Amino acid sequence: MNGLTKKVVIIQCRMSSTRLPGKALMDLGGKTVLAWVLQSMKKLSCDDFYVATDSESYPLLEPVCLENGVKIFQGSLNNVLNRYCECIKEAGAHIVVRATADNPYLFYEAAQYSLDLFEKMEKEDNPCDYLTLTGLPHGSGVEVFFGDSLLEAEKNTSDPYDQEHAGPALYRHKDIFRCEFIESDGRFNFPDLRSTIDTYSDYIRAVCVNRYLLKKGIDSPYKAEDIVKALSCTEVQRPLVFVPSVKKGQGTGHLMRCISLAKKCALSRPAFIYIEKNDDNLSNLSELIQSGLEGGLEKWQVLEKIPGDENFRPVFVTDRFITEEKLQKELSEKGTVISIDEGASDCTFSDYVLDVIPPYFEKSFINHFEPSFMELPSNKKSISDDISNILVCFGGEDPAGLTEKSLSKVKDIFPSAKITCISRNVISGYDNVVFTGPVENLSEKLWNYDLVVTHYGLTAWEALSAGCKVFLGATSDLHKNLAEKYNFPLMEKLSSRKDFESAWNSEKNPSELVKDQKSLFEFIDSLSKGQKLSCPVCRNIKDSSKDKILERNIFRTYRTCSKCGMNYISYTVDEKQREYSKDYFFDQYKNQYGKTYKEDFEHIKEQCLKRMDFIEKVSVLPEKTVLDIGCAYGPFLKAASEKGYEAFGTDICDDAVEFVKNDLGFKAVTGAFPELDTDALGKDSFSAVTMWYVIEHFQDLDSVLKKVSGLVKKDGVFAFSTPSASGVSGTRNTHDFYIQSPDDHYSVWDYNKADAVLSKYGFHVVKVVSTGHHPERFPYVKKHGTEKNSFVWKIIDKYSRMKKLGDTVEIYCRKN
């Protein structure tokens, strides 16, 4: 370059991306993706700024470049290396900062740091040809190199891979060029985050980042710390995507509810609505979308495809009447699924099922039923016997033709009443009926009517709450059954005013299920912050929806793994991790058991001595060493020592480990298992490894059991205790058992399946000891009662022990 010192930013961009064509010009917060990139890179202290593109993309990108004061160069489409080199020649670039146009959230501070470091090395007469920082979020990095070096690299290579990119022509030939890969410092080192736009899901994530930071009032271009904060937050990692039914014949209520929820959620977090294209709605798809936009949605909220992949897992909220099997599979593979009023007979695909509108069948496998989540009107009046104003409303479609049938009957019964009919079409022959299209915020206007004629659904309950008499038309046998179940009079049974009065007065009023109004939006928002989990052993989150539902409750969903048989939490509302600190062993333990852990030490040690007896019975090794994982304040270590074992411990509680080391004199280390480095104990294998009420706390049980297998000597013992799914509570009082199970018990062991799980890690079960026997939990005792230690009590206790129906279990295994 003949001594030139010109610094130039060259941004690589084309419109023909195979994964996401045209992404550079996609809208992001009112600007194109490319404009965001240019805005960030113009923060660099450089002399010139270029976008290097191909001839077909040039006319599309040129206006954005001109608007942002950036030059544009057109070159080869496929030979990116040549495109860069020709741009370098035109720009007269001595130093080049290379970036790509698919990352609107580039770390411009990291780019400036890279450039400064590159220049410093040159000034200190220690230049390199190429420099980049490592450890940045995927897509956030830039490359800095000498223009002359890349020109020379082009001459030396004909490799298609080198030509398809730019940097590889340098760093793949380190025998010729000096290339520096420098690990970034803590400001920029977040390799697990992803900020690039390579797919549609990446684009939706970028929209979420923009909305999140916009709500925070942060100006662009965003700093690295702001971008990291946004990419790391739950709202961006798991945004809400509402998936309503827009199928012909199912009404517009599902869409309207989702629009309302999406609007409310978007006030505090990113929230979208996916309006599905299908053969039934192609003709009125634009009308559906427009109704949503008129209802308060913003354009960025309406999705054309379903996002979600291994890097981005939204929370889908289905409101579809019955979700189709194909869609079930797609949603469950891409993220968490929360279903509202789901009518599918098998809701396995759904991580959480919420019923709001009172159903016909009492579904045993729903997480929560709360009719108070129906958004009922605030404008209300008292129900009147006078019928002066009547509303006939069968939704936007009325596939069963109930509007005309009901109008005819209403006109005959109430000839002097004023009738309003919500219908897409004006029906001839009813000159004194007011026909109107969809009414915005209808629920708040229902109180103006004395009688509402509709079908079973949200409008019926809203009208009842507003103080209207409600008669229903039956669109199907199910709707007829629902009307009868909840005591709504049916129009088809009426032929006169007398019939009407008799029907309303003789029937019980529709069930007063809705008392205190609760916020569905707030509940959905709280559910979205929950966590979807995979089997702790098999660790396959994508296929977890194939696992059979074991139990649902308001807090959690449990499944049984189809591969290994493990019972596990598949979804939990509570994301908070319980801390097993000093407070747990003192105040919390005392609240539960009436004394602190230390005060209970001797009693616990007595139990541990019995466990040591079992270990000695199944052990075949002469060596006597034991590692107790989760040793707490050391009662098992003390028991093992009294049995002649050299005892070692680990725990996450600092105070407990210090007590074990200083007061009991055992070797112990603080740290989380299995990441813990046991070399600090001076031993790398043991004749026995134990966990007492610890194993159920691991989300990644696979890594734990692999580590345990590596620590136990051949023919050594692995022993643990845990709550039992096979006990009387787990089998006879299942719902109560699982709702009372702590939220950090990720696995619930069935001892009958333990051998199949443990055999994968080189163990075989040699002894099972059923513990925690409670005769008072047996159905007979709960129903009839009996004195403790009575004959019946003792018989049931003996039966419990014989059938291994204790609520806890100890499992002793030997290493193969």
Coordinates of C-alpha atoms in Angstrom, one line a residue, residues 8-545:
V8 CA -11.3 1.2 6.7
V9 CA -14.3 -0.8 7.9
I10 CA -15.6 -3.2 5.3
I11 CA -18.9 -4.9 6.1
Q12 CA -19.8 -8.0 4.1
C13 CA -23.4 -8.1 3.0
R14 CA -25.6 -9.9 0.4
M15 CA -29.3 -10.4 -0.1
S16 CA -29.2 -14.0 -1.2
S17 CA -28.7 -15.7 2.1
T18 CA -29.8 -19.3 1.8
R19 CA -31.2 -19.6 5.3
L20 CA -32.9 -16.2 5.6
P21 CA -33.0 -14.4 2.2
G22 CA -33.1 -10.6 2.4
K23 CA -32.3 -10.5 6.1
A24 CA -30.2 -7.3 5.7
L25 CA -33.3 -5.3 4.9
M26 CA -35.6 -6.9 7.4
D27 CA -37.2 -4.4 9.8
L28 CA -35.9 -4.2 13.3
G29 CA -37.4 -1.5 15.5
G30 CA -38.1 0.8 12.6
K31 CA -34.7 0.4 11.0
T32 CA -33.2 -2.3 8.7
V33 CA -30.8 -4.9 10.2
L34 CA -28.0 -3.4 8.0
A35 CA -28.7 0.1 9.4
W36 CA -28.2 -1.3 12.9
V37 CA -24.8 -2.8 11.8
L38 CA -23.7 0.5 10.2
Q39 CA -24.7 2.5 13.2
S40 CA -22.5 0.3 15.5
M41 CA -19.5 0.2 13.2
K42 CA -19.5 3.9 12.6
K43 CA -18.6 4.2 16.3
L44 CA -15.1 3.0 15.4
S45 CA -12.2 5.5 14.8
C46 CA -11.7 4.7 11.2
D47 CA -11.2 6.8 8.1
D48 CA -13.8 5.2 5.8
F49 CA -16.7 2.8 5.9
Y50 CA -17.8 0.4 3.1
V51 CA -20.4 -2.2 2.5
A52 CA -19.0 -4.8 0.1
T53 CA -21.8 -6.6 -1.8
D54 CA -22.7 -8.2 -5.2
S55 CA -24.2 -6.6 -8.3
E56 CA -27.7 -8.0 -7.6
S57 CA -27.8 -6.8 -4.0
Y58 CA -26.3 -3.4 -4.8
P59 CA -29.4 -1.4 -5.9
L60 CA -31.4 -2.8 -2.9
L61 CA -28.7 -1.9 -0.3
E62 CA -27.5 1.4 -1.8
P63 CA -30.3 3.6 -0.3
V64 CA -29.5 2.3 3.2
C65 CA -25.8 2.9 2.8
L66 CA -26.4 6.4 1.5
E67 CA -28.8 7.2 4.3
N68 CA -26.1 6.2 6.8
G69 CA -23.2 7.9 5.2
V70 CA -21.5 4.7 4.1
K71 CA -20.0 3.8 0.7
I72 CA -21.0 0.7 -1.1
F73 CA -18.9 -1.5 -3.4
Q74 CA -20.1 -4.2 -5.7
G75 CA -18.1 -7.2 -6.6
S76 CA -18.3 -11.0 -6.9
L77 CA -21.3 -12.8 -5.5
N78 CA -19.6 -16.1 -4.5
N79 CA -15.9 -15.2 -4.4
V80 CA -16.1 -13.1 -1.2
L81 CA -12.3 -13.0 -0.9
N82 CA -12.0 -11.3 -4.3
R83 CA -14.8 -9.0 -3.4
Y84 CA -12.9 -7.9 -0.3
C85 CA -9.6 -7.5 -2.1
E86 CA -11.2 -5.3 -4.9
C87 CA -12.8 -3.2 -2.2
I88 CA -9.5 -2.8 -0.4
K89 CA -7.9 -1.6 -3.6
E90 CA -10.7 0.9 -4.2
A91 CA -10.6 2.2 -0.6
G92 CA -6.8 2.3 -0.4
A93 CA -7.1 0.5 2.9
H94 CA -4.0 -0.2 5.0
I95 CA -5.8 -1.7 8.0
V96 CA -9.2 -3.4 7.5
V97 CA -11.8 -4.1 10.1
R98 CA -14.1 -6.8 8.7
A99 CA -17.6 -7.3 10.0
T100 CA -20.7 -9.0 8.6
A101 CA -24.1 -7.4 8.1
D102 CA -26.0 -10.2 9.9
N103 CA -25.4 -9.0 13.5
P104 CA -27.2 -5.8 14.4
Y105 CA -25.8 -6.0 17.9
L106 CA -22.0 -6.0 17.3
F107 CA -19.8 -5.2 20.2
Y108 CA -18.4 -2.0 18.8
E109 CA -16.3 -1.5 22.0
A110 CA -14.7 -4.9 21.4
A111 CA -14.1 -4.0 17.7
Q112 CA -12.4 -0.8 18.8
Y113 CA -10.3 -2.7 21.3
S114 CA -9.2 -5.1 18.6
L115 CA -8.3 -2.2 16.3
D116 CA -6.3 -0.4 19.0
L117 CA -4.5 -3.6 19.9
F118 CA -3.7 -4.3 16.2
E119 CA -2.3 -0.8 15.8
K120 CA -0.3 -1.0 19.0
M121 CA 1.4 -4.1 17.8
E122 CA 2.3 -2.4 14.5
K123 CA 3.7 0.7 16.3
E124 CA 5.8 -1.5 18.6
D125 CA 7.3 -3.1 15.6
N126 CA 5.6 -6.4 16.5
P127 CA 2.9 -6.5 13.8
C128 CA 0.6 -9.4 13.0
D129 CA -1.3 -10.0 9.8
Y130 CA -4.6 -10.9 11.4
L131 CA -6.2 -10.4 14.8
T132 CA -9.5 -11.3 16.3
L133 CA -10.9 -11.7 19.8
T134 CA -12.3 -15.0 20.9
G135 CA -15.0 -15.8 23.4
L136 CA -17.5 -13.2 22.2
P137 CA -21.2 -14.1 21.6
H138 CA -21.7 -16.0 18.4
G139 CA -21.7 -13.4 15.6
S140 CA -20.4 -10.5 17.6
G141 CA -16.7 -10.8 16.6
V142 CA -14.8 -8.7 14.0
E143 CA -11.5 -9.3 12.3
V144 CA -8.7 -6.9 11.9
F145 CA -6.0 -7.4 9.2
F146 CA -3.6 -5.6 6.9
G147 CA -5.1 -4.9 3.5
D148 CA -1.8 -6.0 1.8
S149 CA -1.8 -9.3 3.7
L150 CA -5.3 -10.2 2.3
L151 CA -4.2 -9.2 -1.2
E152 CA -1.2 -11.5 -0.9
A153 CA -3.4 -14.3 0.5
E154 CA -5.7 -14.1 -2.5
K155 CA -2.7 -14.7 -4.8
N156 CA -1.6 -17.7 -2.8
T157 CA -4.9 -19.6 -2.7
S158 CA -7.4 -21.3 -5.0
D159 CA -9.2 -23.1 -2.2
P160 CA -13.0 -22.6 -2.6
Y161 CA -13.4 -22.3 1.2
D162 CA -10.9 -19.5 1.3
Q163 CA -12.7 -17.8 -1.6
E164 CA -16.1 -18.1 0.0
H165 CA -14.9 -16.1 3.0
A166 CA -12.2 -13.7 3.8
G167 CA -10.4 -14.3 7.0
P168 CA -9.7 -18.1 6.4
A169 CA -7.3 -17.1 3.5
L170 CA -5.1 -15.7 6.3
Y171 CA -5.6 -17.9 9.4
R172 CA -5.7 -21.2 7.6
H173 CA -2.2 -20.4 6.3
K174 CA -0.3 -19.6 9.5
D175 CA 2.9 -20.8 7.9
I176 CA 2.8 -17.6 5.8
F177 CA 0.8 -15.2 8.0
R178 CA 1.0 -14.3 11.6
C179 CA -2.4 -14.6 13.1
E180 CA -3.4 -13.8 16.7
F181 CA -6.5 -15.2 18.4
I182 CA -6.7 -13.3 21.7
E183 CA -9.2 -14.3 24.4
S184 CA -11.4 -11.4 25.2
D185 CA -11.7 -10.1 28.8
G186 CA -14.7 -10.3 31.0
R187 CA -16.5 -7.4 29.4
F188 CA -17.0 -9.3 26.1
N189 CA -16.4 -13.0 27.0
F190 CA -19.8 -14.6 26.6
P191 CA -19.4 -17.5 24.2
D192 CA -22.6 -19.2 25.1
L193 CA -24.7 -16.2 23.9
R194 CA -25.8 -15.8 20.3
S195 CA -26.4 -12.4 18.7
T196 CA -26.1 -13.1 14.9
I197 CA -29.1 -13.3 12.5
D198 CA -28.7 -16.5 10.5
T199 CA -32.3 -17.9 10.8
Y200 CA -35.8 -16.7 11.3
S201 CA -35.5 -17.6 15.0
D202 CA -32.4 -15.5 15.2
Y203 CA -34.3 -12.6 13.7
I204 CA -37.1 -12.9 16.3
R205 CA -34.5 -13.0 19.1
A206 CA -33.1 -9.8 17.7
V207 CA -36.6 -8.2 17.8
C208 CA -36.8 -9.3 21.4
V209 CA -33.5 -7.7 22.3
N210 CA -34.7 -4.5 20.6
R211 CA -38.0 -4.5 22.5
Y212 CA -36.4 -5.3 25.8
L213 CA -33.8 -2.5 25.6
L214 CA -36.4 -0.1 24.2
K215 CA -38.5 -0.7 27.3
K216 CA -35.4 0.0 29.4
G217 CA -35.0 3.4 27.7
I218 CA -31.5 2.5 26.5
D219 CA -30.3 4.4 23.4
S220 CA -28.7 2.7 20.4
P221 CA -26.1 1.7 19.3
Y222 CA -26.2 -0.5 22.3
K223 CA -23.2 -1.1 24.5
A224 CA -21.9 -4.6 25.1
E225 CA -23.1 -4.8 28.7
D226 CA -26.6 -3.8 27.5
I227 CA -26.6 -6.4 24.8
V228 CA -25.4 -9.1 27.2
K229 CA -28.0 -8.2 29.7
A230 CA -30.8 -8.5 27.1
L231 CA -29.5 -11.7 25.6
S232 CA -29.3 -13.3 29.1
C233 CA -32.7 -12.4 30.4
T234 CA -35.6 -14.8 30.5
E235 CA -38.0 -12.5 28.5
V236 CA -35.6 -12.6 25.5
Q237 CA -34.5 -16.2 25.8
R238 CA -38.2 -17.4 26.1
P239 CA -40.6 -14.8 24.6
L240 CA -44.3 -15.4 24.6
V241 CA -45.8 -16.5 21.3
F242 CA -49.6 -16.8 21.2
V243 CA -51.0 -19.4 18.8
P244 CA -54.8 -18.9 18.4
S245 CA -57.2 -20.9 16.3
V246 CA -58.1 -19.0 13.1
K247 CA -59.8 -22.1 11.5
K248 CA -63.1 -21.5 9.8
G249 CA -66.0 -22.7 12.0
Q250 CA -64.3 -22.2 15.3
G251 CA -65.2 -18.5 15.8
T252 CA -63.0 -15.5 16.4
G253 CA -63.0 -15.7 20.2
H254 CA -59.7 -17.6 20.3
L255 CA -58.0 -14.9 18.2
M256 CA -59.5 -12.0 20.2
R257 CA -58.4 -13.5 23.5
C258 CA -54.8 -14.0 22.2
I259 CA -54.8 -10.4 20.8
S260 CA -55.8 -9.1 24.2
L261 CA -53.1 -11.2 26.0
A262 CA -50.4 -10.3 23.5
K263 CA -51.2 -6.6 23.8
K264 CA -51.0 -6.7 27.6
C265 CA -47.8 -8.8 27.7
A266 CA -46.1 -6.5 25.2
L267 CA -46.3 -3.6 27.7
S268 CA -43.7 -5.3 29.8
R269 CA -41.9 -8.0 27.6
P270 CA -41.6 -9.2 24.0
A271 CA -44.9 -11.0 23.1
F272 CA -46.0 -12.2 19.6
I273 CA -49.0 -13.8 17.9
Y274 CA -48.7 -16.4 15.2
I275 CA -51.6 -16.2 12.7
E276 CA -51.5 -19.5 10.9
K277 CA -52.0 -19.7 7.1
N278 CA -54.3 -22.6 6.2
D279 CA -56.7 -23.5 3.4
D280 CA -59.6 -22.4 5.4
N281 CA -58.4 -18.9 6.1
L282 CA -56.4 -17.9 3.1
S283 CA -59.3 -15.8 1.8
N284 CA -59.6 -13.8 5.0
L285 CA -56.0 -14.0 6.4
S286 CA -55.3 -10.3 5.8
E287 CA -58.6 -9.4 7.4
L288 CA -57.6 -11.5 10.5
I289 CA -54.3 -9.8 10.7
Q290 CA -55.8 -6.4 10.2
S291 CA -58.3 -7.0 12.9
G292 CA -55.4 -7.8 15.2
L293 CA -53.6 -4.6 14.3
E294 CA -56.8 -2.6 14.7
G295 CA -57.2 -4.3 18.1
G296 CA -53.9 -2.8 19.3
L297 CA -51.3 -5.2 18.1
E298 CA -48.1 -3.8 16.5
K299 CA -46.7 -5.1 13.3
W300 CA -43.6 -6.5 14.9
Q301 CA -45.8 -8.8 17.0
V302 CA -47.5 -10.6 14.1
L303 CA -45.4 -13.6 13.1
E304 CA -45.4 -15.3 9.7
K305 CA -43.7 -18.5 10.9
I306 CA -43.2 -20.3 14.1
P307 CA -39.8 -19.5 15.6
G308 CA -37.7 -21.8 17.8
D309 CA -34.6 -24.0 17.6
E310 CA -31.9 -25.4 19.9
N311 CA -30.6 -21.8 20.6
F312 CA -34.0 -20.1 21.0
R313 CA -36.9 -21.7 22.8
P314 CA -40.1 -19.5 23.0
V315 CA -43.0 -20.1 25.3
F316 CA -46.0 -21.0 23.0
V317 CA -49.5 -20.3 24.4
T318 CA -52.1 -22.3 22.4
D319 CA -55.7 -21.2 22.3
R320 CA -57.0 -23.4 19.6
F321 CA -60.0 -25.4 20.8
I322 CA -58.2 -28.6 19.7
T323 CA -54.5 -28.3 18.6
E324 CA -53.7 -30.4 15.5
E325 CA -51.2 -33.2 15.9
K326 CA -48.7 -31.8 13.4
L327 CA -48.7 -28.4 15.1
Q328 CA -48.5 -30.1 18.5
K329 CA -45.2 -31.8 17.4
E330 CA -43.7 -28.6 16.0
L331 CA -44.4 -26.5 19.0
S332 CA -43.3 -29.0 21.6
E333 CA -40.0 -29.5 19.8
K334 CA -39.3 -25.8 19.5
G335 CA -40.2 -24.6 23.0
T336 CA -42.4 -24.7 26.0
V337 CA -46.2 -25.2 25.4
I338 CA -48.9 -23.7 27.6
S339 CA -52.4 -24.6 26.5
I340 CA -55.6 -22.7 27.3
D341 CA -58.9 -24.6 27.2
E342 CA -57.3 -27.4 25.2
G343 CA -59.9 -29.8 23.9
A344 CA -57.5 -32.5 22.6
S345 CA -58.0 -35.8 24.4
D346 CA -54.3 -36.3 24.8
C347 CA -52.5 -33.2 26.0
T348 CA -49.1 -34.8 26.2
F349 CA -47.6 -32.2 23.9
S350 CA -48.5 -29.5 26.4
D351 CA -46.1 -28.6 29.3
Y352 CA -48.9 -26.9 31.2
V353 CA -52.7 -27.1 30.7
L354 CA -54.9 -24.3 32.0
D355 CA -58.7 -24.5 31.7
V356 CA -60.5 -21.1 32.0
I357 CA -63.9 -21.7 30.4
P358 CA -65.8 -24.3 32.4
P359 CA -65.5 -27.6 30.5
Y360 CA -67.9 -30.5 29.9
F361 CA -65.6 -33.3 30.9
E362 CA -63.7 -33.1 34.2
K363 CA -60.2 -33.5 32.8
S364 CA -57.9 -35.2 35.3
F365 CA -54.7 -34.2 33.5
I366 CA -54.9 -30.4 33.7
N367 CA -52.6 -28.3 35.8
H368 CA -55.1 -25.7 36.9
F369 CA -58.8 -24.8 36.4
E370 CA -59.6 -21.2 37.2
P371 CA -62.8 -19.7 35.7
S372 CA -61.9 -16.4 37.4
F373 CA -59.4 -15.9 34.7
M374 CA -62.2 -15.1 32.3
E375 CA -61.9 -11.4 31.5
L376 CA -65.4 -10.5 32.6
P377 CA -66.9 -7.0 32.0
S378 CA -66.5 -4.3 34.6
N379 CA -69.8 -2.7 33.5
K380 CA -72.6 -4.6 35.2
K381 CA -76.3 -4.3 36.2
S382 CA -78.9 -6.4 38.0
I383 CA -80.7 -9.0 36.0
S384 CA -84.2 -7.7 35.0
D385 CA -87.5 -9.4 34.1
D386 CA -88.1 -6.7 31.5
I387 CA -86.8 -7.8 28.0
S388 CA -86.5 -4.6 26.0
N389 CA -83.1 -4.9 24.4
I390 CA -81.8 -8.1 22.9
L391 CA -78.4 -9.0 21.4
V392 CA -78.1 -12.0 19.0
C393 CA -74.4 -12.9 18.7
F394 CA -73.0 -16.2 17.3
G395 CA -69.5 -15.0 16.5
G396 CA -68.0 -13.8 13.3
E397 CA -68.8 -16.9 11.3
D398 CA -71.9 -18.8 12.7
P399 CA -71.2 -22.0 10.7
A400 CA -74.3 -23.7 12.1
G401 CA -76.6 -20.8 10.8
L402 CA -78.0 -20.2 14.3
T403 CA -78.3 -16.4 13.8
E404 CA -81.3 -16.6 11.5
K405 CA -83.0 -19.4 13.4
S406 CA -82.6 -17.4 16.7
L407 CA -83.8 -14.2 15.1
S408 CA -87.0 -15.8 13.9
K409 CA -87.7 -17.2 17.4
V410 CA -86.7 -14.0 19.3
K411 CA -89.0 -11.9 17.0
D412 CA -91.9 -14.1 17.7
I413 CA -91.4 -14.2 21.4
F414 CA -90.4 -10.6 21.9
P415 CA -92.1 -8.7 19.1
S416 CA -91.7 -5.2 20.7
A417 CA -88.1 -5.6 21.8
K418 CA -85.2 -3.8 20.1
I419 CA -82.9 -6.4 18.6
T420 CA -79.3 -6.0 17.6
C421 CA -77.6 -8.7 15.6
I422 CA -73.8 -9.1 15.2
S423 CA -73.4 -10.7 11.8
R424 CA -71.1 -10.4 8.8
N425 CA -74.2 -10.4 6.6
V426 CA -77.5 -8.5 6.7
I427 CA -80.4 -11.1 6.7
S428 CA -83.3 -10.1 4.6
G429 CA -86.8 -10.0 6.1
Y430 CA -85.8 -8.4 9.4
D431 CA -86.2 -4.7 8.7
N432 CA -86.5 -3.7 12.3
V433 CA -83.4 -5.6 13.4
V434 CA -80.1 -3.6 13.6
F435 CA -77.3 -5.6 12.0
T436 CA -73.7 -4.7 12.8
G437 CA -70.3 -6.0 12.3
P438 CA -67.9 -7.1 15.0
V439 CA -68.2 -4.7 18.1
E440 CA -64.9 -3.6 19.6
N441 CA -64.8 -4.3 23.4
L442 CA -68.1 -6.0 23.3
S443 CA -67.9 -7.4 26.8
E444 CA -68.1 -3.8 28.3
K445 CA -71.3 -3.1 26.2
L446 CA -73.2 -6.2 27.1
W447 CA -74.9 -4.6 30.1
N448 CA -77.0 -2.5 27.7
Y449 CA -78.9 -5.7 26.8
D450 CA -81.5 -7.6 28.9
L451 CA -81.2 -10.8 26.9
V452 CA -78.2 -12.2 25.0
V453 CA -78.6 -15.1 22.6
T454 CA -75.3 -16.8 21.8
H455 CA -73.6 -20.1 21.9
Y456 CA -71.6 -21.6 24.8
G457 CA -68.4 -19.8 25.3
L458 CA -66.8 -16.7 26.7
T459 CA -69.6 -14.3 25.6
A460 CA -72.2 -16.4 27.4
W461 CA -70.3 -16.0 30.7
E462 CA -69.5 -12.4 30.1
A463 CA -73.2 -11.6 29.4
L464 CA -74.2 -13.5 32.6
S465 CA -71.6 -11.5 34.6
A466 CA -72.9 -8.2 33.1
G467 CA -76.4 -8.9 34.4
C468 CA -78.1 -10.3 31.2
K469 CA -80.3 -13.2 30.8
V470 CA -78.6 -15.7 28.5
F471 CA -80.1 -18.2 26.2
L472 CA -78.0 -20.5 24.1
G473 CA -78.1 -22.0 20.6
A474 CA -76.3 -25.3 20.3
T475 CA -73.7 -25.4 17.5
S476 CA -73.0 -29.1 18.3
D477 CA -73.9 -31.9 20.7
L478 CA -71.0 -30.8 22.9
H479 CA -72.3 -27.2 23.1
K480 CA -75.8 -28.5 23.9
N481 CA -74.3 -30.7 26.7
L482 CA -72.3 -27.7 28.0
A483 CA -75.4 -25.5 28.1
E484 CA -77.4 -28.2 30.0
K485 CA -74.5 -28.9 32.4
Y486 CA -74.2 -25.3 33.5
N487 CA -77.9 -24.6 33.4
F488 CA -78.2 -22.2 30.5
P489 CA -81.6 -22.4 28.8
L490 CA -81.5 -23.6 25.2
M491 CA -83.3 -21.6 22.4
E492 CA -84.4 -24.8 20.6
K493 CA -86.6 -25.7 23.5
L494 CA -88.6 -22.4 23.4
S495 CA -91.6 -21.6 21.3
S496 CA -93.4 -18.9 23.4
R497 CA -92.9 -16.2 26.0
K498 CA -94.3 -18.6 28.5
D499 CA -91.7 -21.1 27.6
F500 CA -89.0 -18.5 28.0
E501 CA -90.2 -17.4 31.5
S502 CA -90.6 -21.0 32.6
A503 CA -87.2 -21.9 31.3
W504 CA -85.4 -19.1 33.0
N505 CA -87.3 -19.3 36.3
S506 CA -87.4 -23.1 36.6
E507 CA -83.8 -23.8 35.8
K508 CA -81.1 -23.0 38.3
N509 CA -79.2 -20.0 37.4
P510 CA -76.0 -20.9 35.5
S511 CA -73.3 -21.9 38.0
E512 CA -71.7 -19.0 39.8
L513 CA -68.2 -20.2 39.2
V514 CA -66.7 -16.8 38.7
K515 CA -66.4 -14.8 41.9
D516 CA -63.2 -12.9 42.2
Q517 CA -61.8 -11.6 39.0
K518 CA -58.2 -12.7 38.5
S519 CA -55.6 -11.7 35.8
L520 CA -55.1 -14.3 33.1
F521 CA -52.3 -12.1 31.7
E522 CA -50.4 -12.1 35.0
F523 CA -50.8 -15.8 35.4
I524 CA -49.5 -16.5 31.8
D525 CA -46.6 -14.2 32.4
S526 CA -45.6 -16.1 35.5
L527 CA -45.9 -19.4 33.7
S528 CA -43.7 -18.2 30.9
K529 CA -40.9 -17.7 33.4
G530 CA -41.1 -21.3 34.4
Q531 CA -38.7 -23.9 33.1
K532 CA -39.1 -26.9 30.8
L533 CA -36.9 -29.8 31.8
S534 CA -35.8 -33.0 30.2
C535 CA -35.4 -36.4 31.8
P536 CA -32.3 -36.0 34.1
V537 CA -30.9 -39.3 32.8
C538 CA -31.6 -39.1 29.1
R539 CA -31.3 -35.3 28.7
N540 CA -33.3 -35.0 25.5
I541 CA -35.4 -31.8 25.8
K542 CA -36.6 -32.0 22.1
D543 CA -38.3 -35.3 22.6
S544 CA -39.6 -34.8 26.1
S545 CA -43.2 -34.3 24.9

